[in-house]
Short mmCIF file of C-alpha atoms in Angstrom, two decimals:
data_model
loop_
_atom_site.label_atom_id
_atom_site.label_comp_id
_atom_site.label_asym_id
_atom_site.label_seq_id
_atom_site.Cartn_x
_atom_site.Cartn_y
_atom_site.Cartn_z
CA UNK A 1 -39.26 -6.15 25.47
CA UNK A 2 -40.07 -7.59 28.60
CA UNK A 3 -36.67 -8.55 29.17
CA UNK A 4 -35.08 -5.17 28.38
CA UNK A 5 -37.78 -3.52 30.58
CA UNK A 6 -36.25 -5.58 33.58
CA UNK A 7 -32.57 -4.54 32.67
CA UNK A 8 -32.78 -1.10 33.15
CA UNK A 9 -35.69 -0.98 36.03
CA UNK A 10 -32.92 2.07 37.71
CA UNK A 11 -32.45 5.07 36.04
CA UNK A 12 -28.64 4.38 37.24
CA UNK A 13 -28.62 1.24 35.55
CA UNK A 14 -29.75 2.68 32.30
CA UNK A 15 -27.37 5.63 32.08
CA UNK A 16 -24.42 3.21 32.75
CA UNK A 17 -25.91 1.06 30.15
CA UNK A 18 -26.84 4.09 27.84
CA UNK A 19 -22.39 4.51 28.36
CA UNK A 20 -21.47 1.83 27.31
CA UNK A 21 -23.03 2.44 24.42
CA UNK A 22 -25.63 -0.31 24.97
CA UNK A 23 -28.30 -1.14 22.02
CA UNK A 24 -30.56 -2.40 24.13
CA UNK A 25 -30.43 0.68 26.52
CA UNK A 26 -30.82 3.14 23.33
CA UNK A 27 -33.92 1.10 22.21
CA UNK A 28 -35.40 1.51 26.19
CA UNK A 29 -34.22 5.38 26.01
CA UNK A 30 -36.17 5.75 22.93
CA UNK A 31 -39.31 3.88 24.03
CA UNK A 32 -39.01 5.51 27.34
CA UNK A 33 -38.39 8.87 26.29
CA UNK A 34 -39.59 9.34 23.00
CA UNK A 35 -43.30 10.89 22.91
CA UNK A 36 -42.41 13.22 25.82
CA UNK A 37 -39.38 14.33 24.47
CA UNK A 38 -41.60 15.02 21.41
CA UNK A 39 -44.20 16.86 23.41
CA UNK A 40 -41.16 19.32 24.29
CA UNK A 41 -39.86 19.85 20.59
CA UNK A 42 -43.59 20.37 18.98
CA UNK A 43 -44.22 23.24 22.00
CA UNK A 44 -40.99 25.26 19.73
CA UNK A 45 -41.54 23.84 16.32
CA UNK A 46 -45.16 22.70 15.93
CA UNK A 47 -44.72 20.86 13.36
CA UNK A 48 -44.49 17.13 14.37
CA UNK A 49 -42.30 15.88 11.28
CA UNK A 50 -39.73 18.20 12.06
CA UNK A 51 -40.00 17.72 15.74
CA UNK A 52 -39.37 14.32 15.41
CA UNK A 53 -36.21 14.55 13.48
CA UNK A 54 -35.12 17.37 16.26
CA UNK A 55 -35.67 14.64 18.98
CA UNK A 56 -33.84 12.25 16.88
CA UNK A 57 -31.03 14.72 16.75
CA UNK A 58 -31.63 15.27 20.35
CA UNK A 59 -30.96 11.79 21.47
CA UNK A 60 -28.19 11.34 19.21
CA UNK A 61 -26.43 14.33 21.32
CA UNK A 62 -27.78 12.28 24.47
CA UNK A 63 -26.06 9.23 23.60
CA UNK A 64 -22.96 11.55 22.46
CA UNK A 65 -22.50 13.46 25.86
CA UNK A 66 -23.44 10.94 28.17
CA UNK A 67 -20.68 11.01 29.99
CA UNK A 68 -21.15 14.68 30.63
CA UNK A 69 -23.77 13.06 32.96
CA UNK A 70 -22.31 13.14 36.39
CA UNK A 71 -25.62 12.11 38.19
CA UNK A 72 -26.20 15.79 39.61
CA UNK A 73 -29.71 16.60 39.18
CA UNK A 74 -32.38 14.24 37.46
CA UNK A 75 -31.28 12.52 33.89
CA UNK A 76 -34.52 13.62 32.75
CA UNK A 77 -33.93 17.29 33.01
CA UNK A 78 -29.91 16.95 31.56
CA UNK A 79 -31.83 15.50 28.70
CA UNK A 80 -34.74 17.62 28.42
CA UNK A 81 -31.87 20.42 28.36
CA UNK A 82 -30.37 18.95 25.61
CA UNK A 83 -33.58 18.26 23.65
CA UNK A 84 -34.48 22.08 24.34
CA UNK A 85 -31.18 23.50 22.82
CA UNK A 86 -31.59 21.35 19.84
CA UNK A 87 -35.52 22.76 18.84
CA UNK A 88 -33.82 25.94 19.36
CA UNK A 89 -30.95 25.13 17.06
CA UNK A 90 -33.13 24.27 14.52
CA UNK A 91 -35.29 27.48 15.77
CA UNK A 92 -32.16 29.65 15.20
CA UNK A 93 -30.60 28.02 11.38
CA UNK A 94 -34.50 28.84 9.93
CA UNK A 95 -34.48 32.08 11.74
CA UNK A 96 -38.07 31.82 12.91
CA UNK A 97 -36.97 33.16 15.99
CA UNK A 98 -37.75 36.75 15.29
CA UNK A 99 -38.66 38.63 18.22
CA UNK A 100 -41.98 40.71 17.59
CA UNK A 101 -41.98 43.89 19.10
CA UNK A 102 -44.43 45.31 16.98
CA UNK A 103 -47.13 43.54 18.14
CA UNK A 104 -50.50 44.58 19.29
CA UNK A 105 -50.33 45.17 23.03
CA UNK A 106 -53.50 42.54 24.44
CA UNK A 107 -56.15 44.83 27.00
CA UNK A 108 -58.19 42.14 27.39
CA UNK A 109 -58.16 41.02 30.68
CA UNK A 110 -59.86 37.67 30.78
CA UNK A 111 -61.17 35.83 34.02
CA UNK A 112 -58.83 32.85 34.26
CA UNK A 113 -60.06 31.03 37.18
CA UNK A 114 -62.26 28.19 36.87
CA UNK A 115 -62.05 27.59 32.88
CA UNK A 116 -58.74 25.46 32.89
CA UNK A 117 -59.93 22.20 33.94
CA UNK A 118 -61.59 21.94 30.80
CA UNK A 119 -59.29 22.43 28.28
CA UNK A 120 -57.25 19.16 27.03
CA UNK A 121 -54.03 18.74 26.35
CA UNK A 122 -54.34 18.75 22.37
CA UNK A 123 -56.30 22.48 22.90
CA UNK A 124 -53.46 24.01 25.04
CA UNK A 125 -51.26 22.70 22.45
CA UNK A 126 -52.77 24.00 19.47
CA UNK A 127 -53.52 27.28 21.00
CA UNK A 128 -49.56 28.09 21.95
CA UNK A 129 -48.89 26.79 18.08
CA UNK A 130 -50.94 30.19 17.54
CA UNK A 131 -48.86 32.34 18.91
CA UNK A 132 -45.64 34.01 16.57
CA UNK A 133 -42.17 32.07 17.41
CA UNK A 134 -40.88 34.64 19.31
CA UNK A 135 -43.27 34.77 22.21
CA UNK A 136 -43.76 31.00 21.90
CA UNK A 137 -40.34 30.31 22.75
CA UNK A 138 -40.27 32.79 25.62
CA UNK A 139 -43.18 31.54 27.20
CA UNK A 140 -41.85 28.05 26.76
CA UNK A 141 -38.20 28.56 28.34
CA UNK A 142 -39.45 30.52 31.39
CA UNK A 143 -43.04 29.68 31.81
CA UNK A 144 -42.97 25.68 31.52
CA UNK A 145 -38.74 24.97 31.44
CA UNK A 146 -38.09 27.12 34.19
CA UNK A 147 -35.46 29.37 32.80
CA UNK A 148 -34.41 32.93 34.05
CA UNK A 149 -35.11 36.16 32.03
CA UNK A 150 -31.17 35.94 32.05
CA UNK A 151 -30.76 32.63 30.63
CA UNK A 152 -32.96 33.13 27.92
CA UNK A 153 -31.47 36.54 26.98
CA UNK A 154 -28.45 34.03 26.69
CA UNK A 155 -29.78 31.62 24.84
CA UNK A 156 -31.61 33.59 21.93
CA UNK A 157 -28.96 36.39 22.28
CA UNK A 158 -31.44 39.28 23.36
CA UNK A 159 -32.29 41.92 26.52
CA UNK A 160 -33.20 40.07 29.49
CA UNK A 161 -36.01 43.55 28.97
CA UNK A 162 -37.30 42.36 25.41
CA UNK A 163 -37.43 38.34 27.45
CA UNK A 164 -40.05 40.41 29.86
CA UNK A 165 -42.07 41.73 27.46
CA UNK A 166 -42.34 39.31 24.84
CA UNK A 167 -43.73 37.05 28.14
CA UNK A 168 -45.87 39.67 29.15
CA UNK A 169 -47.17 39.98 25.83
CA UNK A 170 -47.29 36.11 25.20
CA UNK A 171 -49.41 35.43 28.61
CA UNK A 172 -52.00 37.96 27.27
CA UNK A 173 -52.24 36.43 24.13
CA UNK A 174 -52.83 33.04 25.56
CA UNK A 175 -55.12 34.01 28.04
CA UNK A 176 -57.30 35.71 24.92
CA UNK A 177 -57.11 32.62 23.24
CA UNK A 178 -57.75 30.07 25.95
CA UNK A 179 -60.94 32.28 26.82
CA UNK A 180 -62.35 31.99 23.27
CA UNK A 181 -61.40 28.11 23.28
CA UNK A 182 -63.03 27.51 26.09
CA UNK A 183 -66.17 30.09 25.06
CA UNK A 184 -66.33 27.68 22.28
CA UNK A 185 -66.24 24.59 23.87
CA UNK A 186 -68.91 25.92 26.25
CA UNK A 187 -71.57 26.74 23.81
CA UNK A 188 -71.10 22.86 22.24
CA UNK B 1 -43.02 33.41 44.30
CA UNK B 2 -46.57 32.61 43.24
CA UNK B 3 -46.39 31.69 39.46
CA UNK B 4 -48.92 33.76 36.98
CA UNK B 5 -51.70 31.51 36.74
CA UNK B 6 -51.18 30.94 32.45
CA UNK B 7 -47.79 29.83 33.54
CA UNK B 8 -49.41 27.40 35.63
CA UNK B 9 -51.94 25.96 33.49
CA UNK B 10 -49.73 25.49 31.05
CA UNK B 11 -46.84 24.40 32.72
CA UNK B 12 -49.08 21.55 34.57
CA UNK B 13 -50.82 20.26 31.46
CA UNK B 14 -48.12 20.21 29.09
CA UNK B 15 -44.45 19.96 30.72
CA UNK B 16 -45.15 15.98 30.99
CA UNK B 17 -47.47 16.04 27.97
CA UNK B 18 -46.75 13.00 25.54
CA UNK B 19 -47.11 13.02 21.99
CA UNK B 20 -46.90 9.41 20.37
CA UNK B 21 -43.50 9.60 17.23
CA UNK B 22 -44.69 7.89 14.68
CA UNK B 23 -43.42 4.41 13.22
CA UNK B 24 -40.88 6.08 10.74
CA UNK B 25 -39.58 8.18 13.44
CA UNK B 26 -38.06 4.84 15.41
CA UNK B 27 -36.88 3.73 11.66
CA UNK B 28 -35.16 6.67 11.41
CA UNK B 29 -33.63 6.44 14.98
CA UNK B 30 -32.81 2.86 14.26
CA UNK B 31 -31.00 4.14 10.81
CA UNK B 32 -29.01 6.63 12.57
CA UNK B 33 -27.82 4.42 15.17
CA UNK B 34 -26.42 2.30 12.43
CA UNK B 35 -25.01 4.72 10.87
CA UNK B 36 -23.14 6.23 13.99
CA UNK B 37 -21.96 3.13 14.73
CA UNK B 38 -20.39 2.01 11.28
CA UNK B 39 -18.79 5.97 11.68
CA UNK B 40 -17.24 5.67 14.73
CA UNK B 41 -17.33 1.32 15.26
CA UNK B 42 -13.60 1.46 14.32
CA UNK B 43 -12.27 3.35 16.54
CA UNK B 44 -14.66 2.35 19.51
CA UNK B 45 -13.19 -1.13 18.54
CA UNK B 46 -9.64 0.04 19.78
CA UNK B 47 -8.40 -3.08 21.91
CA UNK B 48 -10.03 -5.69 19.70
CA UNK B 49 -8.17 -3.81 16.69
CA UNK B 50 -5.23 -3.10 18.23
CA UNK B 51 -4.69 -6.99 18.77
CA UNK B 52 -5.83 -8.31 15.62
CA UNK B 53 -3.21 -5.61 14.25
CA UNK B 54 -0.55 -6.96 16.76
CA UNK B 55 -0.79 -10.44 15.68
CA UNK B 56 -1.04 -9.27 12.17
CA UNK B 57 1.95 -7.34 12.36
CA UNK B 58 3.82 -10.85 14.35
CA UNK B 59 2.93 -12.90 11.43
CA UNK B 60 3.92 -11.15 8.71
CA UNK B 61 7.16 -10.77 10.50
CA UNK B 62 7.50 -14.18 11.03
CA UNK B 63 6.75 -14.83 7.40
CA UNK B 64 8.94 -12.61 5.97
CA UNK B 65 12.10 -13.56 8.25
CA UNK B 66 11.16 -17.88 7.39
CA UNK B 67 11.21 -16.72 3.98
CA UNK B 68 14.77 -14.55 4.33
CA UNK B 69 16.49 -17.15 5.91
CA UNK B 70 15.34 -20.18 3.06
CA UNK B 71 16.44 -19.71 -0.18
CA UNK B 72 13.49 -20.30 -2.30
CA UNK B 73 13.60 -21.45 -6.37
CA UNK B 74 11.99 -17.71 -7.13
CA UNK B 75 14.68 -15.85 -5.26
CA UNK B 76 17.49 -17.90 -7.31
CA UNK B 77 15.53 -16.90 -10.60
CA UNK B 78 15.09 -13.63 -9.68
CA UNK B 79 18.85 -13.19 -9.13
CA UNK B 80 19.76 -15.26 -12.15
CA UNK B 81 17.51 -13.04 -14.45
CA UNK B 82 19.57 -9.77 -13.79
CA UNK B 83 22.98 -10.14 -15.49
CA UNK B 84 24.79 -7.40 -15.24
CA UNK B 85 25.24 -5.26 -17.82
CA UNK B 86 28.39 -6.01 -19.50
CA UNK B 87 27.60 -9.64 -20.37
CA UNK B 88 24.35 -8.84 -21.65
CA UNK B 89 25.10 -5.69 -23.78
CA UNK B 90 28.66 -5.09 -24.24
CA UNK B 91 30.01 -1.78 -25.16
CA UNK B 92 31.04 -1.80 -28.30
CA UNK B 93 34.70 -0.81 -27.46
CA UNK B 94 34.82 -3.44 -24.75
CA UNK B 95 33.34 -6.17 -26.83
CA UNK B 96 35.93 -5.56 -29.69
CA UNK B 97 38.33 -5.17 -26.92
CA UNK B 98 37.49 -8.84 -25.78
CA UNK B 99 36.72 -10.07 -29.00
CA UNK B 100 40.17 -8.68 -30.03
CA UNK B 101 42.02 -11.59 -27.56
CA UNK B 102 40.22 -14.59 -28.43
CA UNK B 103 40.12 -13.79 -32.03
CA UNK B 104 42.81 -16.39 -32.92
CA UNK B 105 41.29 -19.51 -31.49
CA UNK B 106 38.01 -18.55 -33.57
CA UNK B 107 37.21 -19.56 -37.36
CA UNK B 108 34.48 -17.52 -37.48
CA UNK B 109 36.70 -13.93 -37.35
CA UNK B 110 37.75 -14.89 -40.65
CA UNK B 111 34.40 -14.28 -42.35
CA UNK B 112 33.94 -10.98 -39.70
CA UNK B 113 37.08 -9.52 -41.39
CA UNK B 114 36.06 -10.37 -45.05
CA UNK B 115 33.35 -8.32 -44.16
CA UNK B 116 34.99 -5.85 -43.05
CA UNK B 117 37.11 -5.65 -46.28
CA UNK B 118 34.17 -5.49 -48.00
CA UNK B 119 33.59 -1.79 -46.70
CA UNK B 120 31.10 -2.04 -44.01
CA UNK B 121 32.67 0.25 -41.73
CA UNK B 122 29.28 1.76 -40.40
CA UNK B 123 28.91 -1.09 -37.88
CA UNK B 124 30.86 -0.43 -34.70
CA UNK B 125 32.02 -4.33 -34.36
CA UNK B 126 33.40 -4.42 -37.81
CA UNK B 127 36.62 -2.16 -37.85
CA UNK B 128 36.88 -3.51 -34.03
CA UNK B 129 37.35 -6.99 -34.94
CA UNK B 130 39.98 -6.06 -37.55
CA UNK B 131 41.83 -3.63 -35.82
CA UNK B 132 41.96 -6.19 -33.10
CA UNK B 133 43.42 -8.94 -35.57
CA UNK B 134 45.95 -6.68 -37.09
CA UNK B 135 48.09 -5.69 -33.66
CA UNK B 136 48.42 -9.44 -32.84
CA UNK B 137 49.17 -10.29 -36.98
CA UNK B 138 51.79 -7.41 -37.28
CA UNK B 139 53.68 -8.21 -34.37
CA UNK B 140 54.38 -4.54 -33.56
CA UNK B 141 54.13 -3.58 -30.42
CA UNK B 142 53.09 -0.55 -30.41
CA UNK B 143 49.83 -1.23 -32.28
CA UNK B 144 48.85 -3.81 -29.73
CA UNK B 145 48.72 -1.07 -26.98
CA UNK B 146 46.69 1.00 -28.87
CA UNK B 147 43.74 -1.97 -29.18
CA UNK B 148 44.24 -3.10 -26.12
CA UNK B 149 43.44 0.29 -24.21
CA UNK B 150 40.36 0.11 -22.14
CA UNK B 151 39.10 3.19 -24.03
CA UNK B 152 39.73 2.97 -27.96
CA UNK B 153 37.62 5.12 -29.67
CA UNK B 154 36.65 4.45 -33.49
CA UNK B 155 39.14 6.77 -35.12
CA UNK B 156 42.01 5.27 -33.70
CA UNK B 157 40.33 2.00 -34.61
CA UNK B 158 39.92 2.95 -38.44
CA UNK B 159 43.45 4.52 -38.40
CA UNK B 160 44.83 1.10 -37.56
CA UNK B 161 43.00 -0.98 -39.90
CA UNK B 162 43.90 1.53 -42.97
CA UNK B 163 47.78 0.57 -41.65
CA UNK B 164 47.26 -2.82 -41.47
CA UNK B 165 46.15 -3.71 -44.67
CA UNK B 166 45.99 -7.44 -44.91
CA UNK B 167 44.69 -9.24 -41.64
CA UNK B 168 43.49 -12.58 -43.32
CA UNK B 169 46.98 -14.04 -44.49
CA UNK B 170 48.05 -13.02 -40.80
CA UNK B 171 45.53 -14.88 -38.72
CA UNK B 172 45.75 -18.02 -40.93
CA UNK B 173 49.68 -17.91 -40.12
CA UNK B 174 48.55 -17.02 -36.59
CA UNK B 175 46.25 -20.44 -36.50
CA UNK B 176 49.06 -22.49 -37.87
CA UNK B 177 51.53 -21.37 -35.56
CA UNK B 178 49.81 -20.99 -31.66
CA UNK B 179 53.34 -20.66 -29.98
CA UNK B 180 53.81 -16.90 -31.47
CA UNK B 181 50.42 -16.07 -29.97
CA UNK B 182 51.69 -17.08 -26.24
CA UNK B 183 54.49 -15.57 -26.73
CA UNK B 184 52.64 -12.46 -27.72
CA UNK B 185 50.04 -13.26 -24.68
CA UNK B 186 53.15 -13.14 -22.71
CA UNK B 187 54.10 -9.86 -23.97
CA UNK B 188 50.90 -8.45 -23.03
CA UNK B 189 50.85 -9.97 -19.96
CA UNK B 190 54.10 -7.62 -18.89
CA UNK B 191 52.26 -4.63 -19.28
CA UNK B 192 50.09 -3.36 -16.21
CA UNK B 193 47.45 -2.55 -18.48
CA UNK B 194 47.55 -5.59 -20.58
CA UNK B 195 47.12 -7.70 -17.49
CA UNK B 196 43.39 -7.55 -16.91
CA UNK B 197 42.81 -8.45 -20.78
CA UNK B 198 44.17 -11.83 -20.36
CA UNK B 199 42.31 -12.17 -17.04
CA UNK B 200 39.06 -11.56 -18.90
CA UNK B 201 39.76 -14.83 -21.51
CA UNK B 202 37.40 -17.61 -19.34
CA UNK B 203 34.89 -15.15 -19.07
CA UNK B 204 34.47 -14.01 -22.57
CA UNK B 205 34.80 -17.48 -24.44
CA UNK B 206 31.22 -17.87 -22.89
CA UNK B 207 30.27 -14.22 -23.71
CA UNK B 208 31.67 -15.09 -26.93
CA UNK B 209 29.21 -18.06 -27.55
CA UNK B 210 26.42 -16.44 -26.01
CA UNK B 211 27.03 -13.22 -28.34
CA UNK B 212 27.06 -15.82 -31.20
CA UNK B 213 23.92 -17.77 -30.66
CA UNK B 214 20.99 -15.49 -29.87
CA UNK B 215 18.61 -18.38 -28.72
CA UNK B 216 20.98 -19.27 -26.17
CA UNK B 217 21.70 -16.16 -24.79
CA UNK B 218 19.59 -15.73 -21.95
CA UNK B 219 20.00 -19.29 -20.76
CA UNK B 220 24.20 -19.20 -21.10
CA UNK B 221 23.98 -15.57 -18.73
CA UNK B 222 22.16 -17.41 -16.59
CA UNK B 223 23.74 -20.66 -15.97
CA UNK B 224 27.19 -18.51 -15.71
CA UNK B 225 25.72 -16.11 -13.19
CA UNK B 226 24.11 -18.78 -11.13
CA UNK B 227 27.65 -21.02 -11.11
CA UNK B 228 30.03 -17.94 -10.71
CA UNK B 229 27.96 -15.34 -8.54
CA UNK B 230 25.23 -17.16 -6.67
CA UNK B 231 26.98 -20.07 -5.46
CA UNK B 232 30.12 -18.26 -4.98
CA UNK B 233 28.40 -15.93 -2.48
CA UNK B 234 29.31 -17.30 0.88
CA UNK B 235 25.25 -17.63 2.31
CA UNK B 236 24.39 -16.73 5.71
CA UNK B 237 23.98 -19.82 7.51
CA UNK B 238 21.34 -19.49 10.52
CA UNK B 239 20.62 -22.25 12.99
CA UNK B 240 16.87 -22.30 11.56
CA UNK B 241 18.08 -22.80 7.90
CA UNK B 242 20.46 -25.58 9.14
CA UNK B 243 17.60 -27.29 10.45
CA UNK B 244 15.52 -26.66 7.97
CA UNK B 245 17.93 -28.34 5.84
CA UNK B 246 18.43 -31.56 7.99
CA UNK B 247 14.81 -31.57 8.15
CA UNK B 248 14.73 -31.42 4.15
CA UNK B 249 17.54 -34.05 3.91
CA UNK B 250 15.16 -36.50 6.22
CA UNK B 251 11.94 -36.28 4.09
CA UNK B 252 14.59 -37.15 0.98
CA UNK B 253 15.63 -39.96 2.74
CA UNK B 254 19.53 -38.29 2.45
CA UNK B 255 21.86 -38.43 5.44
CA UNK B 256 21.12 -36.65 8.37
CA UNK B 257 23.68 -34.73 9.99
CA UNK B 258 22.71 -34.14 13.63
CA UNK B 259 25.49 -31.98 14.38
CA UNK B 260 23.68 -29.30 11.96
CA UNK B 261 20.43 -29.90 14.08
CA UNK B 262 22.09 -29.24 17.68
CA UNK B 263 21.43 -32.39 19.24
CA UNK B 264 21.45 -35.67 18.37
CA UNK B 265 19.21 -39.04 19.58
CA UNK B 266 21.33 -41.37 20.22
CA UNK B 267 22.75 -38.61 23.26
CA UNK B 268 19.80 -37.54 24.48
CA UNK B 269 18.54 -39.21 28.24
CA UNK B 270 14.55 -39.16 29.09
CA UNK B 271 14.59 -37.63 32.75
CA UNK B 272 12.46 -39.46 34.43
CA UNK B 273 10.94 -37.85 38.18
CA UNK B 274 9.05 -40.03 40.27
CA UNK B 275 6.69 -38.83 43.05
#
């Protein structure tokens, strides 16, 4: 392990590698890669067993299109592109992706500032697995991937409008949430 | 733009968040590497295939053309086991037809015609044999044409052995006396169409023996199809099968003929370059 850690030291070196269709580079990809590539599909599947076959499917594509790869921009984020339309693949052949527009509107408006620092990783986690499909995934793509309103309207084939709301509506939810997590944690 | 401050709680605390796969997970990875490999190895492979291919394709070649230009043992067996069809299974008319011109220099015709006599007239080679006897016995000849037709079909057959009535008494005269059967072979022979019968006559005294003795059959086709048609065949003669053949000749300890092989040893001068 040592040995293949020192091959590929260069992300250059390991995407060259990674064409060539290198074992050795596919076993560093995966050990490299792996749990935060997992991190991304359980945020848009939450279940971890079927988020780890996604990310196997993922890196299968990886290894596929990696030629595609013309260094512009960081491997990481080609990949984590990749990885990201593959949860939503398997998003879109359930159909959990069903966009709720009925939901209760949130009035709430909790105090956010100063609560944050203590809430983990595993809490933030668990509390977006709470939330229905449909705002999860919005909130994922725009909030923590970056996308536009416009590319997500793309992506799960609805109104860059119904993209605002179902953040707007997500963001409450959380904040409602996070508040009560942290009221909890607070009073042990 | 100043992000909403969920986005950035969440974004910082989980976009490089790790989750540990478990052990199956890399089995399963491991598996499906495998398996995309065995799919597409082949083609991936290309140059390494498309070599061994090459040089299987050369060989095989190569094989096949050493083995076209030597005459093996199989190849001679092979041709020797597929008479043609004549020899093997005669037509009926033909046979009588052939049957019909060596009939005098056989004893056994005798006991085909008593049979004959004796009514069997459902077999084909029966009336054949007789009518055949009876042209050359009556010394008409008229009748002879009619046997000796390439074509004769059984009616005209029976009509001619219901005219000649006794064939027995004939071919015993016709065994006594040989002259009047040249004489009537050199009647035929001045007919056009008579010709080819007495060109047939080497032919069918072995067809004749062979028809004869069953157990013997296969093996007399042969032999006479390896001596006539095989060896008759003029072979192509290649450089490589001439040397080949020298080079078989050597290990026999037969002559050698260099002139076959291209050069020969007692002509050929070492050239010798000092530096």
């Amino acid at each position: 392990m040592v040995k293949i850690l020192q091959l590929f030291t260069n992300e250059g070196q390991l995407v060259k590698a990674l064409q060539k269709g290198d074992p050795k580079a596919q076993r560093y990809f995966y050990e490299k890669y792996s749990a935060r590539m997992l991190a991304v599909c359980v945020r848009y599947l939450t279940d971890q067993m079927e988020a780890e076959d996604v990310m196997i499917e993922g890196f299968m594509k990886v290894f596929e299109r990696i030629d595609q790869y013309k260094g512009e921009g960081s491997f990481e984020g080609w990949m984590r592109r990749l990885i990201t339309n593959e949860a939503l693949m398997r998003l879109r052949t359930r159909r959990h992706i069903e966009i709720d527009i009925d939901a209760p509107e949130v009035h709430q408006q909790v105090h956010f500032e100063g609560i944050e620092n203590n809430l983990e990783v595993e809490d933030l986690m668990a509390v977006l697995a709470k939330l229905p499909t449909g705002y999860r995934t919005v909130f994922n793509l725009y909030a923590i991937e970056g996308y536009s309103h416009a590319e997500i309207a793309e992506q799960l084939g609805i109104n860059e409008s119904t993209s605002k709301s179902q953040l707007h509506r997500a963001r409450a939810l959380l904040q409602q949430m996070v508040s009560e997590v942290e009221g909890l944690k607070w009073k042990a | 733009m100043k992000k909403h401050p969920v986005d950035e709680l969440f974004s910082r605390k989980l976009r490089d968040a790790e989750i540990t796969p478990r052990d199956e997970a890399f089995q399963k990875f491991q598996q499906r590497l495998q398996t995309k490999e065995r799919r597409i190895g082949w083609w991936q492979q290309g140059p390494w295939l498309a070599a061994a291919g090459v040089s299987l394709l050369l060989m095989a070649g190569g094989g096949w053309w050493l083995m076209s230009q030597q005459p093996s043992e199989s190849d001679t067996v092979a041709l020797s086991k597929t008479p043609s069809p004549k020899i093997v299974a005669p037509n009926p008319p033909q046979n009588g037809e052939q049957k019909a011109v060596i009939a005098p220099s056989t004893n056994e015709l005798a006991s085909l015609d008593k049979k004959a006599k004796a009514g069997s007239r459902s077999e084909s080679q029966v009336p054949t044999f007789s009518s055949a006897t009876a042209p050359t016995s009556s010394k008409s000849n008229l009748k002879t044409k009619e046997v000796v037709q390439p074509l004769v079909q059984e009616t005209q057959v029976a009509q001619v052995v219901e005219t000649t009535p006794a064939s027995e008494p004939v071919k015993q005269m016709k065994l006594e006396e040989p002259s009047k059967t040249v004489a009537l072979a050199s009647a035929i022979t001045a007919k056009p169409t008579e010709k080819t019968v007495v060109l047939q006559l080497p032919e069918l005294e072995k067809t004749l023996v062979a028809a004869n003795d069953p157990q013997t059959n296969v093996a007399a086709t042969n032999s006479s199809i390896t001596d006539n048609d095989v060896l008759d065949k003029p072979r192509k003669s290649t450089r490589m099968a001439k040397v080949w053949q020298q080079l078989k000749n050597a290990k026999n300890g037969e002559k050698v003929d260099w002139d076959e092989v291209g050069f020969h040893p007692n002509k050929v001068v070492a050239k010798a370059i000092g530096k």
